[in-house]
Amino acid sequence: MPNKKDQQEPVCAVYCVHDQIVKEAKEQMLIPVQAIRLAETFKILGDPNRVQLINILAGREICVCDIAVILGMSTSAVSHQLRLLRNLKLVKYRKEGKMVYYTLDDHHIVNLFEEGLEHIKHT
Amino acid sequence: MPNKKDQQEPVCAVYCVHDQIVKEAKEQMLIPVQAIRLAETFKILGDPNRVQLINILAGREICVCDIAVILGMSTSAVSHQLRLLRNLKLVKYRKEGKMVYYTLDDHHIVNLFEEGLEHIKHT
DNA sequence: CTAACAACTGAACATATATTCATATATTCA
DNA sequence: TGAATATATGAATATATGTTCAGTTGTTAG
């Protein structure tokens, strides 16, 4: 533990700070917009219903009504969840008459999902 | 679109259901405990401060006080966040005197983090 | 045109999560 | 032992999130 004279801010009340480590870690920090976008992406996956929803979409194109039946949710609730996923560009959709068919927008999201699944299976 | 007679539940008010797709998707659903654990793992990564925290821990072992300085948070707030990560076995710690040094528990979490980072960089 | 229906949306409520503050625990050193 | 300090925790408040309900939009069929 460095003493007072090693500190960059010797008046600071916190004396346990390791200046070199703090300096390096600060330089390697993500820029705020990256941290926020990454967190948003993870957060949207942080709900059991949406995890099941992504899992369904990973296998097939499917309409809102079918999703509602599978998840045992109202179509309204499903639609709200799909809007969240749409806003983050995680899903895309195709209109066919009255129906709207959803798919995953991007293969990265499948990779991320699979990686997470492997993680919890090995713990 | 199947007609009424194709339905497993012909009295159901929803006629747009694709029985075969619903059946297949239901069979491929995650078991609830898996969906919940996976969602918990993603959710814990779904916060910009924790994203930065994981990023810091991905590079080095570091004490609570240094993390607080780097993130500009109180040590109390950092400690609460670390407890969340500990509860999900995402980080582990080592005591040395008064200090507690944290590291990531598991290389899977680094993979997951890196995969997410790649995802947002390519969008 | 109207009726029926799939999906979407805004707003209100209920629940969950995060932050803060005060205090507790554990360790070191005098 | 007692003072200082690094971290952890419980509880209360503030904030965010999810669900439901009511109503809207857009499409098809008659």
mmCIF file of C-alpha atoms (C1' of nucleotides) in Angstrom:
data_model
loop_
_atom_site.group_PDB
_atom_site.id
_atom_site.type_symbol
_atom_site.label_atom_id
_atom_site.label_comp_id
_atom_site.label_asym_id
_atom_site.label_seq_id
_atom_site.Cartn_x
_atom_site.Cartn_y
_atom_site.Cartn_z
ATOM 1 C CA MET A 1 0.000 0.000 0.000
ATOM 2 C CA PRO A 2 1.554 3.304 -1.062
ATOM 3 C CA ASN A 3 2.013 5.958 1.575
ATOM 4 C CA LYS A 4 0.748 9.522 1.339
ATOM 5 C CA LYS A 5 3.730 10.803 -0.649
ATOM 6 C CA ASP A 6 3.156 8.268 -3.454
ATOM 7 C CA GLN A 7 -0.357 9.586 -4.053
ATOM 8 C CA GLN A 8 -1.196 11.816 -6.952
ATOM 9 C CA GLU A 9 -3.778 13.475 -4.732
ATOM 10 C CA PRO A 10 -2.121 13.506 -1.333
ATOM 11 C CA VAL A 11 -5.057 15.248 0.349
ATOM 12 C CA CYS A 12 -7.518 12.520 -0.624
ATOM 13 C CA ALA A 13 -8.909 10.646 2.366
ATOM 14 C CA VAL A 14 -8.531 7.298 0.610
ATOM 15 C CA TYR A 15 -4.974 6.066 1.081
ATOM 16 C CA CYS A 16 -5.269 2.515 -0.234
ATOM 17 C CA VAL A 17 -5.398 3.558 -3.889
ATOM 18 C CA HIS A 18 -2.898 1.889 -6.214
ATOM 19 C CA ASP A 19 -2.164 4.728 -8.617
ATOM 20 C CA GLN A 20 -0.561 2.709 -11.394
ATOM 21 C CA ILE A 21 -3.368 0.141 -11.478
ATOM 22 C CA VAL A 22 -6.007 2.855 -11.391
ATOM 23 C CA LYS A 23 -4.272 4.704 -14.212
ATOM 24 C CA GLU A 24 -4.023 1.607 -16.425
ATOM 25 C CA ALA A 25 -7.564 0.487 -15.731
ATOM 26 C CA LYS A 26 -8.922 3.941 -16.495
ATOM 27 C CA GLU A 27 -7.128 3.946 -19.844
ATOM 28 C CA GLN A 28 -8.672 0.591 -20.719
ATOM 29 C CA MET A 29 -12.221 1.625 -19.815
ATOM 30 C CA LEU A 30 -14.896 1.427 -22.460
ATOM 31 C CA ILE A 31 -16.124 4.738 -23.760
ATOM 32 C CA PRO A 32 -19.479 5.534 -22.118
ATOM 33 C CA VAL A 33 -21.560 5.065 -25.267
ATOM 34 C CA GLN A 34 -20.077 1.569 -25.742
ATOM 35 C CA ALA A 35 -20.699 0.599 -22.130
ATOM 36 C CA ILE A 36 -24.277 1.834 -22.367
ATOM 37 C CA ARG A 37 -25.025 0.029 -25.638
ATOM 38 C CA LEU A 38 -23.440 -3.181 -24.423
ATOM 39 C CA ALA A 39 -25.401 -2.980 -21.180
ATOM 40 C CA GLU A 40 -28.629 -2.344 -23.104
ATOM 41 C CA THR A 41 -28.033 -5.424 -25.203
ATOM 42 C CA PHE A 42 -27.378 -7.604 -22.169
ATOM 43 C CA LYS A 43 -30.251 -6.107 -20.217
ATOM 44 C CA ILE A 44 -32.752 -6.891 -22.948
ATOM 45 C CA LEU A 45 -31.672 -10.530 -22.683
ATOM 46 C CA GLY A 46 -32.059 -10.359 -18.913
ATOM 47 C CA ASP A 47 -35.655 -11.553 -18.681
ATOM 48 C CA PRO A 48 -36.812 -15.198 -18.752
ATOM 49 C CA ASN A 49 -39.684 -14.480 -21.157
ATOM 50 C CA ARG A 50 -37.370 -12.704 -23.571
ATOM 51 C CA VAL A 51 -34.799 -15.490 -23.248
ATOM 52 C CA GLN A 52 -37.494 -17.968 -24.283
ATOM 53 C CA LEU A 53 -38.589 -15.574 -27.017
ATOM 54 C CA ILE A 54 -35.067 -15.321 -28.444
ATOM 55 C CA ASN A 55 -34.766 -19.090 -28.201
ATOM 56 C CA ILE A 56 -37.988 -19.480 -30.222
ATOM 57 C CA LEU A 57 -36.826 -16.960 -32.825
ATOM 58 C CA ALA A 58 -33.435 -18.684 -33.043
ATOM 59 C CA GLY A 59 -35.204 -21.671 -34.572
ATOM 60 C CA ARG A 60 -37.799 -20.235 -36.951
ATOM 61 C CA GLU A 61 -39.764 -17.332 -38.308
ATOM 62 C CA ILE A 62 -42.954 -16.978 -36.274
ATOM 63 C CA CYS A 63 -45.992 -14.706 -35.867
ATOM 64 C CA VAL A 64 -46.956 -12.740 -32.754
ATOM 65 C CA CYS A 65 -50.004 -14.857 -32.072
ATOM 66 C CA ASP A 66 -48.041 -18.115 -32.022
ATOM 67 C CA ILE A 67 -45.464 -16.617 -29.693
ATOM 68 C CA ALA A 68 -48.246 -15.577 -27.339
ATOM 69 C CA VAL A 69 -49.628 -19.133 -27.273
ATOM 70 C CA ILE A 70 -46.178 -20.676 -26.748
ATOM 71 C CA LEU A 71 -45.196 -18.335 -23.930
ATOM 72 C CA GLY A 72 -48.683 -18.223 -22.412
ATOM 73 C CA MET A 73 -48.746 -14.432 -22.638
ATOM 74 C CA SER A 74 -51.200 -11.962 -24.126
ATOM 75 C CA THR A 75 -50.434 -10.738 -27.648
ATOM 76 C CA SER A 76 -50.218 -7.276 -26.155
ATOM 77 C CA ALA A 77 -47.500 -8.331 -23.740
ATOM 78 C CA VAL A 78 -45.627 -10.109 -26.524
ATOM 79 C CA SER A 79 -45.916 -7.064 -28.738
ATOM 80 C CA HIS A 80 -44.456 -4.863 -26.011
ATOM 81 C CA GLN A 81 -41.523 -7.238 -25.585
ATOM 82 C CA LEU A 82 -40.978 -7.416 -29.352
ATOM 83 C CA ARG A 83 -40.908 -3.643 -29.509
ATOM 84 C CA LEU A 84 -38.042 -3.612 -27.006
ATOM 85 C CA LEU A 85 -36.150 -6.124 -29.147
ATOM 86 C CA ARG A 86 -36.936 -4.158 -32.296
ATOM 87 C CA ASN A 87 -35.667 -0.928 -30.752
ATOM 88 C CA LEU A 88 -32.288 -2.571 -30.165
ATOM 89 C CA LYS A 89 -32.314 -4.068 -33.663
ATOM 90 C CA LEU A 90 -32.247 -7.594 -32.275
ATOM 91 C CA VAL A 91 -35.258 -8.743 -34.291
ATOM 92 C CA LYS A 92 -36.726 -7.868 -37.660
ATOM 93 C CA TYR A 93 -40.179 -8.521 -39.055
ATOM 94 C CA ARG A 94 -42.027 -9.247 -42.265
ATOM 95 C CA LYS A 95 -45.672 -8.358 -42.827
ATOM 96 C CA GLU A 96 -47.946 -10.765 -44.642
ATOM 97 C CA GLY A 97 -51.545 -9.584 -44.673
ATOM 98 C CA LYS A 98 -52.738 -9.187 -41.110
ATOM 99 C CA MET A 99 -49.907 -11.254 -39.747
ATOM 100 C CA VAL A 100 -46.441 -10.075 -38.734
ATOM 101 C CA TYR A 101 -43.637 -12.630 -38.788
ATOM 102 C CA TYR A 102 -40.560 -12.054 -36.658
ATOM 103 C CA THR A 103 -36.999 -13.366 -36.975
ATOM 104 C CA LEU A 104 -33.679 -12.551 -35.321
ATOM 105 C CA ASP A 105 -32.025 -9.642 -37.060
ATOM 106 C CA ASP A 106 -28.476 -10.802 -36.717
ATOM 107 C CA HIS A 107 -26.401 -13.944 -36.187
ATOM 108 C CA HIS A 108 -24.362 -12.236 -33.441
ATOM 109 C CA ILE A 109 -27.359 -12.433 -31.172
ATOM 110 C CA VAL A 110 -27.539 -16.211 -31.676
ATOM 111 C CA ASN A 111 -23.842 -16.535 -30.811
ATOM 112 C CA LEU A 112 -24.297 -14.440 -27.688
ATOM 113 C CA PHE A 113 -27.309 -16.493 -26.657
ATOM 114 C CA GLU A 114 -25.524 -19.815 -27.265
ATOM 115 C CA GLU A 115 -22.443 -18.631 -25.384
ATOM 116 C CA GLY A 116 -24.596 -17.690 -22.407
ATOM 117 C CA LEU A 117 -26.363 -21.028 -22.543
ATOM 118 C CA GLU A 118 -23.039 -22.901 -22.535
ATOM 119 C CA HIS A 119 -21.946 -20.820 -19.577
ATOM 120 C CA ILE A 120 -24.886 -21.733 -17.361
ATOM 121 C CA LYS A 121 -24.713 -25.384 -18.412
ATOM 122 C CA HIS A 122 -21.136 -25.622 -17.117
ATOM 123 C CA THR A 123 -21.786 -24.152 -13.672
ATOM 124 C CA MET B 1 -53.662 -20.503 -41.905
ATOM 125 C CA PRO B 2 -55.284 -23.675 -40.544
ATOM 126 C CA ASN B 3 -59.042 -23.762 -40.243
ATOM 127 C CA LYS B 4 -60.965 -24.589 -37.087
ATOM 128 C CA LYS B 5 -60.845 -28.361 -37.597
ATOM 129 C CA ASP B 6 -57.032 -28.361 -37.685
ATOM 130 C CA GLN B 7 -56.893 -26.830 -34.214
ATOM 131 C CA GLN B 8 -56.052 -28.886 -31.165
ATOM 132 C CA GLU B 9 -58.391 -26.649 -29.210
ATOM 133 C CA PRO B 10 -61.193 -25.921 -31.661
ATOM 134 C CA VAL B 11 -63.111 -23.752 -29.187
ATOM 135 C CA CYS B 12 -60.211 -21.329 -28.793
ATOM 136 C CA ALA B 13 -60.986 -17.831 -30.031
ATOM 137 C CA VAL B 14 -57.579 -17.525 -31.664
ATOM 138 C CA TYR B 15 -57.711 -19.040 -35.156
ATOM 139 C CA CYS B 16 -54.363 -17.857 -36.512
ATOM 140 C CA VAL B 17 -52.372 -20.390 -34.488
ATOM 141 C CA HIS B 18 -50.033 -22.636 -36.475
ATOM 142 C CA ASP B 19 -50.299 -25.858 -34.516
ATOM 143 C CA GLN B 20 -47.240 -27.606 -35.880
ATOM 144 C CA ILE B 21 -44.987 -24.614 -35.333
ATOM 145 C CA VAL B 22 -46.349 -24.083 -31.838
ATOM 146 C CA LYS B 23 -45.829 -27.749 -31.014
ATOM 147 C CA GLU B 24 -42.231 -27.783 -32.262
ATOM 148 C CA ALA B 25 -41.338 -24.513 -30.578
ATOM 149 C CA LYS B 26 -42.806 -25.665 -27.272
ATOM 150 C CA GLU B 27 -40.703 -28.831 -27.409
ATOM 151 C CA GLN B 28 -37.571 -26.756 -27.976
ATOM 152 C CA MET B 29 -38.248 -24.359 -25.100
ATOM 153 C CA LEU B 30 -35.688 -24.061 -22.350
ATOM 154 C CA ILE B 31 -36.713 -25.538 -19.039
ATOM 155 C CA PRO B 32 -37.781 -22.706 -16.700
ATOM 156 C CA VAL B 33 -34.789 -22.978 -14.389
ATOM 157 C CA GLN B 34 -32.420 -22.640 -17.367
ATOM 158 C CA ALA B 35 -34.288 -19.643 -18.759
ATOM 159 C CA ILE B 36 -34.225 -17.989 -15.346
ATOM 160 C CA ARG B 37 -30.517 -18.619 -14.744
ATOM 161 C CA LEU B 38 -29.599 -17.458 -18.217
ATOM 162 C CA ALA B 39 -31.698 -14.327 -17.799
ATOM 163 C CA GLU B 40 -30.099 -13.635 -14.412
ATOM 164 C CA THR B 41 -26.648 -13.860 -15.960
ATOM 165 C CA PHE B 42 -27.531 -11.487 -18.785
ATOM 166 C CA LYS B 43 -29.385 -9.120 -16.475
ATOM 167 C CA ILE B 44 -26.398 -8.752 -14.191
ATOM 168 C CA LEU B 45 -24.380 -7.649 -17.236
ATOM 169 C CA GLY B 46 -27.144 -5.229 -18.180
ATOM 170 C CA ASP B 47 -25.833 -2.182 -16.372
ATOM 171 C CA PRO B 48 -23.148 0.221 -17.638
ATOM 172 C CA ASN B 49 -21.340 0.338 -14.299
ATOM 173 C CA ARG B 50 -21.194 -3.426 -14.085
ATOM 174 C CA VAL B 51 -20.082 -3.630 -17.712
ATOM 175 C CA GLN B 52 -17.177 -1.336 -16.860
ATOM 176 C CA LEU B 53 -16.566 -3.347 -13.704
ATOM 177 C CA ILE B 54 -16.375 -6.624 -15.628
ATOM 178 C CA ASN B 55 -14.105 -4.933 -18.150
ATOM 179 C CA ILE B 56 -11.786 -3.834 -15.343
ATOM 180 C CA LEU B 57 -11.766 -7.315 -13.803
ATOM 181 C CA ALA B 58 -11.116 -8.868 -17.220
ATOM 182 C CA GLY B 59 -7.692 -7.220 -17.161
ATOM 183 C CA ARG B 60 -6.436 -7.593 -13.614
ATOM 184 C CA GLU B 61 -6.999 -8.449 -9.981
ATOM 185 C CA ILE B 62 -8.095 -5.335 -8.136
ATOM 186 C CA CYS B 63 -9.315 -4.151 -4.737
ATOM 187 C CA VAL B 64 -12.690 -2.580 -3.938
ATOM 188 C CA CYS B 65 -11.218 0.825 -3.199
ATOM 189 C CA ASP B 66 -9.452 1.080 -6.575
ATOM 190 C CA ILE B 67 -12.645 0.071 -8.380
ATOM 191 C CA ALA B 68 -14.522 2.808 -6.540
ATOM 192 C CA VAL B 69 -11.984 5.412 -7.653
ATOM 193 C CA ILE B 70 -11.989 4.182 -11.261
ATOM 194 C CA LEU B 71 -15.760 4.108 -11.559
ATOM 195 C CA GLY B 72 -16.300 7.241 -9.486
ATOM 196 C CA MET B 73 -18.617 5.385 -7.108
ATOM 197 C CA SER B 74 -18.699 4.968 -3.346
ATOM 198 C CA THR B 75 -17.066 1.820 -1.973
ATOM 199 C CA SER B 76 -20.468 0.916 -0.566
ATOM 200 C CA ALA B 77 -22.064 1.044 -4.001
ATOM 201 C CA VAL B 78 -19.202 -0.980 -5.476
ATOM 202 C CA SER B 79 -19.523 -3.530 -2.708
ATOM 203 C CA HIS B 80 -23.231 -3.940 -3.420
ATOM 204 C CA GLN B 81 -22.517 -4.482 -7.107
ATOM 205 C CA LEU B 82 -19.776 -6.979 -6.309
ATOM 206 C CA ARG B 83 -22.147 -8.874 -4.073
ATOM 207 C CA LEU B 84 -24.543 -9.277 -7.003
ATOM 208 C CA LEU B 85 -21.703 -10.602 -9.152
ATOM 209 C CA ARG B 86 -20.550 -12.892 -6.334
ATOM 210 C CA ASN B 87 -24.051 -14.310 -5.868
ATOM 211 C CA LEU B 88 -24.059 -15.388 -9.512
ATOM 212 C CA LYS B 89 -20.529 -16.756 -9.211
ATOM 213 C CA LEU B 90 -19.222 -14.317 -11.802
ATOM 214 C CA VAL B 91 -16.429 -13.020 -9.598
ATOM 215 C CA LYS B 92 -14.271 -14.475 -6.856
ATOM 216 C CA TYR B 93 -12.158 -12.738 -4.238
ATOM 217 C CA ARG B 94 -8.999 -13.119 -2.217
ATOM 218 C CA LYS B 95 -8.438 -11.483 1.155
ATOM 219 C CA GLU B 96 -5.089 -9.960 2.010
ATOM 220 C CA GLY B 97 -5.152 -8.201 5.336
ATOM 221 C CA LYS B 98 -7.796 -5.521 5.250
ATOM 222 C CA MET B 99 -7.958 -5.557 1.490
ATOM 223 C CA VAL B 100 -10.147 -7.760 -0.689
ATOM 224 C CA TYR B 101 -8.976 -8.424 -4.241
ATOM 225 C CA TYR B 102 -11.514 -9.430 -6.870
ATOM 226 C CA THR B 103 -11.110 -11.328 -10.140
ATOM 227 C CA LEU B 104 -13.476 -12.905 -12.640
ATOM 228 C CA ASP B 105 -14.457 -16.384 -11.533
ATOM 229 C CA ASP B 106 -14.645 -17.975 -14.926
ATOM 230 C CA HIS B 107 -13.339 -17.571 -18.474
ATOM 231 C CA HIS B 108 -16.860 -18.052 -19.897
ATOM 232 C CA ILE B 109 -17.780 -14.643 -18.611
ATOM 233 C CA VAL B 110 -14.903 -13.085 -20.533
ATOM 234 C CA ASN B 111 -16.042 -14.852 -23.715
ATOM 235 C CA LEU B 112 -19.589 -13.649 -23.219
ATOM 236 C CA PHE B 113 -18.391 -10.119 -22.603
ATOM 237 C CA GLU B 114 -16.114 -10.126 -25.664
ATOM 238 C CA GLU B 115 -18.874 -11.579 -27.850
ATOM 239 C CA GLY B 116 -21.241 -8.831 -26.757
ATOM 240 C CA LEU B 117 -18.594 -6.202 -27.414
ATOM 241 C CA GLU B 118 -18.008 -7.528 -30.927
ATOM 242 C CA HIS B 119 -21.755 -7.446 -31.507
ATOM 243 C CA ILE B 120 -22.184 -3.772 -30.692
ATOM 244 C CA LYS B 121 -19.040 -2.843 -32.628
ATOM 245 C CA HIS B 122 -20.522 -4.318 -35.818
ATOM 246 C CA THR B 123 -23.881 -2.504 -35.644
ATOM 247 C "C1'" DC C 1 -68.953 0.506 -46.973
ATOM 248 C "C1'" DT C 2 -68.793 -2.471 -42.335
ATOM 249 C "C1'" DA C 3 -67.309 -6.399 -39.450
ATOM 250 C "C1'" DA C 4 -63.766 -9.175 -37.811
ATOM 251 C "C1'" DC C 5 -59.239 -9.740 -36.461
ATOM 252 C "C1'" DA C 6 -53.938 -9.474 -35.905
ATOM 253 C "C1'" DA C 7 -50.962 -6.482 -34.086
ATOM 254 C "C1'" DC C 8 -49.576 -2.114 -31.908
ATOM 255 C "C1'" DT C 9 -49.583 1.537 -28.483
ATOM 256 C "C1'" DG C 10 -50.210 4.804 -24.294
ATOM 257 C "C1'" DA C 11 -51.142 5.124 -19.713
ATOM 258 C "C1'" DA C 12 -51.789 3.387 -15.123
ATOM 259 C "C1'" DC C 13 -50.676 0.253 -11.761
ATOM 260 C "C1'" DA C 14 -47.810 -3.259 -9.464
ATOM 261 C "C1'" DT C 15 -43.453 -5.078 -8.783
ATOM 262 C "C1'" DA C 16 -38.476 -5.194 -8.963
ATOM 263 C "C1'" DT C 17 -34.119 -2.968 -8.860
ATOM 264 C "C1'" DA C 18 -30.656 0.522 -7.561
ATOM 265 C "C1'" DT C 19 -28.765 3.936 -4.522
ATOM 266 C "C1'" DT C 20 -27.923 5.989 -0.282
ATOM 267 C "C1'" DC C 21 -27.130 6.206 4.539
ATOM 268 C "C1'" DA C 22 -26.020 4.404 8.796
ATOM 269 C "C1'" DT C 23 -24.003 0.838 10.919
ATOM 270 C "C1'" DA C 24 -21.485 -3.666 11.377
ATOM 271 C "C1'" DT C 25 -17.532 -6.644 10.702
ATOM 272 C "C1'" DA C 26 -12.793 -7.684 10.259
ATOM 273 C "C1'" DT C 27 -8.006 -6.544 10.172
ATOM 274 C "C1'" DT C 28 -3.824 -3.916 11.396
ATOM 275 C "C1'" DC C 29 -1.058 -1.306 14.246
ATOM 276 C "C1'" DA C 30 0.123 1.407 18.255
ATOM 277 C "C1'" DT D 1 -6.624 -3.330 24.518
ATOM 278 C "C1'" DG D 2 -8.545 0.625 21.417
ATOM 279 C "C1'" DA D 3 -8.186 3.548 17.192
ATOM 280 C "C1'" DA D 4 -8.077 3.555 12.333
ATOM 281 C "C1'" DT D 5 -9.453 1.683 8.057
ATOM 282 C "C1'" DA D 6 -11.210 -1.517 4.178
ATOM 283 C "C1'" DT D 7 -15.098 -3.759 3.104
ATOM 284 C "C1'" DA D 8 -19.847 -5.541 3.789
ATOM 285 C "C1'" DT D 9 -24.596 -5.185 4.897
ATOM 286 C "C1'" DG D 10 -29.693 -3.883 6.154
ATOM 287 C "C1'" DA D 11 -33.177 -0.878 5.502
ATOM 288 C "C1'" DA D 12 -35.427 2.994 3.382
ATOM 289 C "C1'" DT D 13 -36.215 5.630 -0.481
ATOM 290 C "C1'" DA D 14 -36.022 6.594 -5.374
ATOM 291 C "C1'" DT D 15 -36.158 4.862 -9.847
ATOM 292 C "C1'" DA D 16 -36.942 1.532 -13.482
ATOM 293 C "C1'" DT D 17 -39.392 -2.212 -15.434
ATOM 294 C "C1'" DG D 18 -43.292 -5.333 -16.682
ATOM 295 C "C1'" DT D 19 -48.160 -6.197 -17.216
ATOM 296 C "C1'" DT D 20 -52.742 -5.069 -18.028
ATOM 297 C "C1'" DC D 21 -56.456 -2.549 -19.985
ATOM 298 C "C1'" DA D 22 -58.549 0.307 -23.237
ATOM 299 C "C1'" DG D 23 -58.385 2.016 -27.480
ATOM 300 C "C1'" DT D 24 -56.052 2.482 -32.377
ATOM 301 C "C1'" DT D 25 -54.230 1.035 -36.782
ATOM 302 C "C1'" DG D 26 -54.113 -1.656 -40.800
ATOM 303 C "C1'" DT D 27 -55.765 -5.626 -43.406
ATOM 304 C "C1'" DT D 28 -59.099 -8.981 -45.277
ATOM 305 C "C1'" DA D 29 -63.585 -10.584 -46.410
ATOM 306 C "C1'" DG D 30 -68.335 -9.894 -47.237
#
